[in-house]
Every structure is written in structure tokens, then in C-alpha cells.
Amino acid sequence: MAANRRPTLADVAREVGVSAKTVSRVLNEDGPVSARTREQVLAAVAKLGFQPNLMARNIRVGGPDTTIGLVIPDLANPFFGAVARAIEDTVGDRGLTLLMGSSADDPERERALTDKFLARRVSILIVVPSVGADHSHLKSQRTAGLPVVFLDRPGVGLVTDSIVSSNRAGAQEGVAHLIAHGHRRIGFVGDLPPKLYTRRERQAGYRSALLEADIPYDRALVANAHDQSGAEAATAQLLGLADPPTALFAGNNIMALGIVAELARSKRKEVAVVAFDDVALAEALEPALTVVAQDAEELGRVAATTALARLDGDRGRARTLTVPTRLIVRGSGEQPAPTP
């Protein structure tokens, strides 16, 4: 089989020394085949990394489908919606259609989705990796020429292109902004699980800003949450400390919504807030929300253009591309620390 070409039914048949019709019978379980031949066919399928083509009626035999598979963790998160829209806009001129599914940050569900996309013989696969997922199962597809791009977080077990935001530097800038306004008791509300790449990088930026300002790291000021209601509870927990924070840094947009809701409920408008990720209607809040904004559209565009370049024959080394964040000052992060 030629290098950088995805295996076909004919390749499997050639490997075993049988007809393509026999291979089809084995895969579709629709005809008489000896047990030995069945074992040989299935072994060749595993060896070559062949995926049955569910869209063969619409495309030439052995060729790719005109679709892109995108796996994201949460369809309801507007950040990933913006990323998906940018990908769709970028590949539209190439006649490619975007297929999208949610993994719910579950490795098994992610694997099932990628397998379904591979079975359709997508032209490109873009994945936001789940915590704990192993992507080594994509090696044969990657070697055979399928462009695989990790988005927002690096994957595990596969060397391929990754597109990420400047999570650590952005968080460090946001916390340093709070420090510049006199705050030394700064809480961090981070998303779960703690091993999540973006969570780890943003908390590392939080700690770096404290270190640079000679502010001791206090584990009591770090709270965790998985959703908005959890972030509200985490905020209430921090505000209830004997020595509560005067400022809060939100690990993502969902955490920010919980923080803002709890501060409004408890009438604690004096607490300064900076959030990682922008949120809808941030300017309508009182005070308006200061954020470290990711460029979701640029993340999607870079992921799509990188994948298209691979599709067009780029065989360069895998690379990690970082999209910068920017601090947007609106008011909540400029609340001064109370006078001792």
C-alpha cells in the first residue's frame, strides 16, 4: 500500500489473498465464509487500520467522504459553538461539511464518536480531547494520511497538530491585573476535573502571578466546581472564610456566571472579578465584567487551516500552535482592594 494513503477494501483483500467480495461478506456478516478466512480478514483490518466506508454510495470506492468530524465536550457551551462556526466557515469554500458531536468529556463517548466519524471516512478529524482519553488508536489513521488535529487541549498517545490558547500567560495577566489594583487575597474558582489541561494551565498562571508579587499561595483560596450552580456554591464558600478574598479569578466562562450570580445574591459588589473567557452580556452586568478573552474564532480558523494544509499534502512535523488571549478591561477587575 502506498505511503500516506488510507487503506481500502481492496487493500484488505490483497493482504489476505481473497476477493473484495469476501472481505465485504466478513465485515457485513452477510454470506458464507470459513472461520479461518474470517480470522485472517479481521486481522488484516486491524493491521491496516481499515474502517468500513458507510458513505461508499456517495463517493468513489476507497476515497474520503466530503465531511469533517468535530468532537467537542459540550454543545451548550457558547465558546465551542463559536469555534465550530469558525471551522465551518473556513472549510465551506472547499465543499466540506462539518459533522459535530459531544463527548461530555467522557473518554469512552469520545472514542465512540471518533469511531463513528472514521467509519464515515471523514476527510479530517478535529478533537477536543477528554481528560483520561488515550488517542493511540488513531495512529494507523494518522499514518495513513488522515489529518487529525487536537483543539483547545493536547491529546495523549498521538503525535499530531494541536491548537491551544495561551492559557497560562492569559491567567497570569488577569491575576496580575487584580494585584495591580491592590488585591492580595485572590480566590481562584476552577473547573473540574483538576487534571484538565486548561484548568492546570490557568491555575499555574494564577500561581505564577502570586509568586511574582511575593504573595503566598493559599490553598484555602482555591475552590472547584463543575457547573454554574457549583460555582455559586464555591463562591459562597470562599466568601464565608474568616479571611475572605477581596478578588476572584474565574477559571472559565461557566465559573464566571456562577461567581457573578452569587456576588449579586449576597450583595457583594465590592469584590473584584476577572474571568478567563468572555461571557454573553458581560458589558450589561454591574459592574461590567473584566475578562481574559480567548479568540474562539481564531482557534477554529487555525485548526481548520492547519487540517486543510495536511489534507493538501503538508507532511511537516507535528506542531503546537498557540493563539494569544487578551485582557478586556470593563470594570469588575478594577474594583480597588479595601483599605486595611
CSV table of C-alpha atoms in Angstrom, one decimal, residues 123-316:
chain,number,residue,atom,x,y,z
A,123,SER,CA,-11.7,13.8,5.4
A,124,ILE,CA,-10.5,15.5,8.6
A,125,LEU,CA,-10.9,14.7,12.3
A,126,ILE,CA,-10.7,17.5,14.9
A,127,VAL,CA,-11.0,16.6,18.5
A,128,VAL,CA,-11.2,18.5,21.8
A,129,PRO,CA,-9.6,15.7,24.0
A,130,SER,CA,-11.4,14.4,27.1
A,131,VAL,CA,-9.5,14.0,30.4
A,132,GLY,CA,-8.1,10.5,30.6
A,133,ALA,CA,-8.6,9.7,26.9
A,134,ASP,CA,-5.9,7.7,25.0
A,135,HIS,CA,-5.6,8.6,21.3
A,136,SER,CA,-3.1,6.0,20.3
A,137,HIS,CA,-6.0,4.2,18.5
A,138,LEU,CA,-5.7,6.9,15.8
A,139,LYS,CA,-2.1,6.2,14.9
A,140,SER,CA,-2.9,4.0,12.0
A,141,GLN,CA,-5.3,6.5,10.6
A,142,ARG,CA,-2.9,9.3,11.1
A,143,THR,CA,-0.1,7.3,9.4
A,144,ALA,CA,-2.4,6.5,6.5
A,145,GLY,CA,-2.8,10.3,5.8
A,146,LEU,CA,-5.9,11.3,7.8
A,147,PRO,CA,-5.4,14.9,9.1
A,148,VAL,CA,-6.0,14.7,12.9
A,149,VAL,CA,-6.0,18.0,14.9
A,150,PHE,CA,-6.3,18.4,18.7
A,151,LEU,CA,-8.1,21.6,19.6
A,152,ASP,CA,-8.1,23.6,22.9
A,153,ARG,CA,-6.1,20.8,24.7
A,154,PRO,CA,-3.3,18.5,23.6
A,155,GLY,CA,-4.1,14.8,23.2
A,156,VAL,CA,-2.4,11.7,24.7
A,157,GLY,CA,-0.7,8.9,22.8
A,158,LEU,CA,-0.7,10.5,19.4
A,159,VAL,CA,1.8,13.0,17.9
A,160,THR,CA,-0.2,15.4,15.8
A,161,ASP,CA,-1.0,19.1,15.4
A,162,SER,CA,-2.5,20.9,18.5
A,163,ILE,CA,-4.2,24.3,18.6
A,164,VAL,CA,-4.4,25.9,22.0
A,165,SER,CA,-4.9,29.3,23.7
A,166,SER,CA,-2.2,31.0,25.8
A,167,ASN,CA,-3.9,29.7,28.9
A,168,ARG,CA,-1.1,30.2,31.4
A,169,ALA,CA,0.0,33.6,30.2
A,170,GLY,CA,-3.6,34.8,30.0
A,171,ALA,CA,-4.4,33.7,33.5
A,172,GLN,CA,-1.2,35.3,34.8
A,173,GLU,CA,-2.1,38.6,33.2
A,174,GLY,CA,-5.6,38.5,34.6
A,175,VAL,CA,-4.4,37.8,38.2
A,176,ALA,CA,-1.6,40.4,37.9
A,177,HIS,CA,-4.3,42.9,36.9
A,178,LEU,CA,-6.1,42.3,40.2
A,179,ILE,CA,-2.8,42.5,42.1
A,180,ALA,CA,-2.1,45.9,40.4
A,181,HIS,CA,-5.4,47.2,42.0
A,182,GLY,CA,-4.1,46.3,45.5
A,183,HIS,CA,-5.6,42.8,46.0
A,184,ARG,CA,-3.6,40.2,47.9
A,185,ARG,CA,-6.4,37.8,48.9
A,186,ILE,CA,-7.4,36.5,45.5
A,187,GLY,CA,-9.6,33.4,45.2
A,188,PHE,CA,-9.5,31.0,42.2
A,189,VAL,CA,-12.6,29.1,41.1
A,190,GLY,CA,-11.5,26.4,38.8
A,191,ASP,CA,-13.4,23.9,36.7
A,192,LEU,CA,-13.3,20.2,37.2
A,193,PRO,CA,-11.6,17.8,36.9
A,194,PRO,CA,-8.4,19.4,38.2
A,195,LYS,CA,-6.3,17.4,35.7
A,196,LEU,CA,-8.0,19.1,32.8
A,197,TYR,CA,-5.2,20.7,30.7
A,198,THR,CA,-6.9,24.2,30.6
A,199,ARG,CA,-7.6,24.1,34.3
A,200,ARG,CA,-4.0,23.1,35.1
A,201,GLU,CA,-2.5,25.8,32.8
A,202,ARG,CA,-4.8,28.6,34.2
A,203,GLN,CA,-4.1,27.7,37.8
A,204,ALA,CA,-0.4,27.6,37.0
A,205,GLY,CA,-0.8,31.2,35.6
A,206,TYR,CA,-2.6,32.2,38.8
A,207,ARG,CA,0.2,30.9,41.0
A,208,SER,CA,2.9,32.5,38.8
A,209,ALA,CA,1.2,35.9,39.2
A,210,LEU,CA,1.2,35.4,43.0
A,211,LEU,CA,4.8,34.3,43.1
A,212,GLU,CA,5.9,37.4,41.0
A,213,ALA,CA,4.2,39.6,43.5
A,214,ASP,CA,5.6,37.8,46.6
A,215,ILE,CA,2.1,36.8,47.6
A,216,PRO,CA,1.9,33.4,49.4
A,217,TYR,CA,-0.2,30.7,47.7
A,218,ASP,CA,-3.1,29.8,50.0
A,219,ARG,CA,-4.8,26.5,49.2
A,220,ALA,CA,-7.9,27.7,51.1
A,221,LEU,CA,-8.5,30.3,48.4
A,222,VAL,CA,-8.8,27.7,45.6
A,223,ALA,CA,-12.3,26.2,45.0
A,224,ASN,CA,-13.6,23.8,42.4
A,225,ALA,CA,-16.9,23.5,40.5
A,226,HIS,CA,-18.3,21.7,37.5
A,227,ASP,CA,-21.2,23.9,36.5
A,228,GLN,CA,-22.8,27.3,37.3
A,229,SER,CA,-24.6,26.1,40.5
A,230,GLY,CA,-21.4,24.6,41.7
A,231,ALA,CA,-19.5,27.8,41.0
A,232,GLU,CA,-22.1,29.7,43.1
A,233,ALA,CA,-21.6,27.3,46.0
A,234,ALA,CA,-17.8,27.6,45.6
A,235,THR,CA,-18.0,31.4,45.7
A,236,ALA,CA,-20.2,31.3,48.8
A,237,GLN,CA,-17.6,29.0,50.4
A,238,LEU,CA,-14.8,31.4,49.7
A,239,LEU,CA,-16.8,34.5,50.9
A,240,GLY,CA,-17.5,32.7,54.1
A,241,LEU,CA,-13.9,32.2,55.1
A,242,ALA,CA,-12.6,34.0,58.2
A,243,ASP,CA,-10.3,36.0,56.0
A,244,PRO,CA,-12.2,36.0,52.7
A,245,PRO,CA,-10.8,37.0,49.3
A,246,THR,CA,-11.2,40.6,48.1
A,247,ALA,CA,-11.0,39.5,44.5
A,248,LEU,CA,-11.9,36.3,42.5
A,249,PHE,CA,-10.5,34.8,39.3
A,250,ALA,CA,-12.8,32.6,37.3
A,251,GLY,CA,-11.3,29.6,35.5
A,252,ASN,CA,-13.7,29.8,32.6
A,253,ASN,CA,-16.9,31.4,31.5
A,254,ILE,CA,-19.2,28.9,33.3
A,255,MET,CA,-17.4,29.6,36.6
A,256,ALA,CA,-17.7,33.3,35.9
A,257,LEU,CA,-21.5,33.1,35.6
A,258,GLY,CA,-21.7,31.3,39.0
A,259,ILE,CA,-19.4,33.9,40.6
A,260,VAL,CA,-21.4,36.8,39.3
A,261,ALA,CA,-24.7,35.2,40.4
A,262,GLU,CA,-23.5,34.6,43.9
A,263,LEU,CA,-22.0,38.1,44.3
A,264,ALA,CA,-25.3,39.6,43.2
A,265,ARG,CA,-27.3,37.4,45.5
A,266,SER,CA,-25.1,38.2,48.5
A,267,LYS,CA,-24.8,41.9,47.5
A,268,ARG,CA,-21.0,41.8,47.4
A,269,LYS,CA,-20.4,44.1,44.6
A,270,GLU,CA,-17.1,45.3,46.2
A,271,VAL,CA,-15.4,42.0,45.4
A,272,ALA,CA,-13.3,42.4,42.2
A,273,VAL,CA,-13.7,39.8,39.5
A,274,VAL,CA,-11.7,38.8,36.4
A,275,ALA,CA,-12.8,35.8,34.3
A,276,PHE,CA,-11.0,33.6,31.8
A,277,ASP,CA,-13.3,33.5,28.7
A,278,ASP,CA,-15.7,36.2,27.8
A,279,VAL,CA,-19.4,35.7,28.5
A,280,ALA,CA,-22.6,36.9,26.8
A,281,LEU,CA,-23.9,40.3,28.1
A,282,ALA,CA,-20.6,40.9,30.1
A,283,GLU,CA,-20.9,44.6,29.4
A,284,ALA,CA,-24.5,44.7,30.7
A,285,LEU,CA,-23.5,43.5,34.2
A,286,GLU,CA,-23.0,45.9,37.0
A,287,PRO,CA,-20.1,46.4,37.1
A,288,ALA,CA,-19.3,45.2,33.6
A,289,LEU,CA,-17.1,42.0,33.6
A,290,THR,CA,-13.4,42.3,33.0
A,291,VAL,CA,-12.2,39.1,31.2
A,292,VAL,CA,-9.2,37.4,29.7
A,293,ALA,CA,-10.7,36.7,26.3
A,294,GLN,CA,-9.9,33.7,24.2
A,295,ASP,CA,-10.2,34.2,20.4
A,296,ALA,CA,-12.6,31.3,19.7
A,297,GLU,CA,-13.0,32.2,16.0
A,298,GLU,CA,-9.2,32.3,15.5
A,299,LEU,CA,-8.8,28.9,17.3
A,300,GLY,CA,-11.4,27.4,14.9
A,301,ARG,CA,-9.8,29.1,11.9
A,302,VAL,CA,-6.3,28.0,12.7
A,303,ALA,CA,-7.5,24.4,13.4
A,304,ALA,CA,-9.3,24.3,10.1
A,305,THR,CA,-6.5,25.8,8.0
A,306,THR,CA,-3.9,23.5,9.6
A,307,ALA,CA,-6.0,20.5,8.8
A,308,LEU,CA,-6.6,21.6,5.3
A,309,ALA,CA,-2.9,22.1,4.8
A,310,ARG,CA,-2.4,18.5,5.9
A,311,LEU,CA,-5.1,17.4,3.5
A,312,ASP,CA,-3.3,19.2,0.7
A,313,GLY,CA,-0.1,17.3,1.3
A,314,ASP,CA,1.8,19.1,4.1
A,315,ARG,CA,4.0,16.3,5.7
A,316,GLY,CA,5.9,18.6,8.1
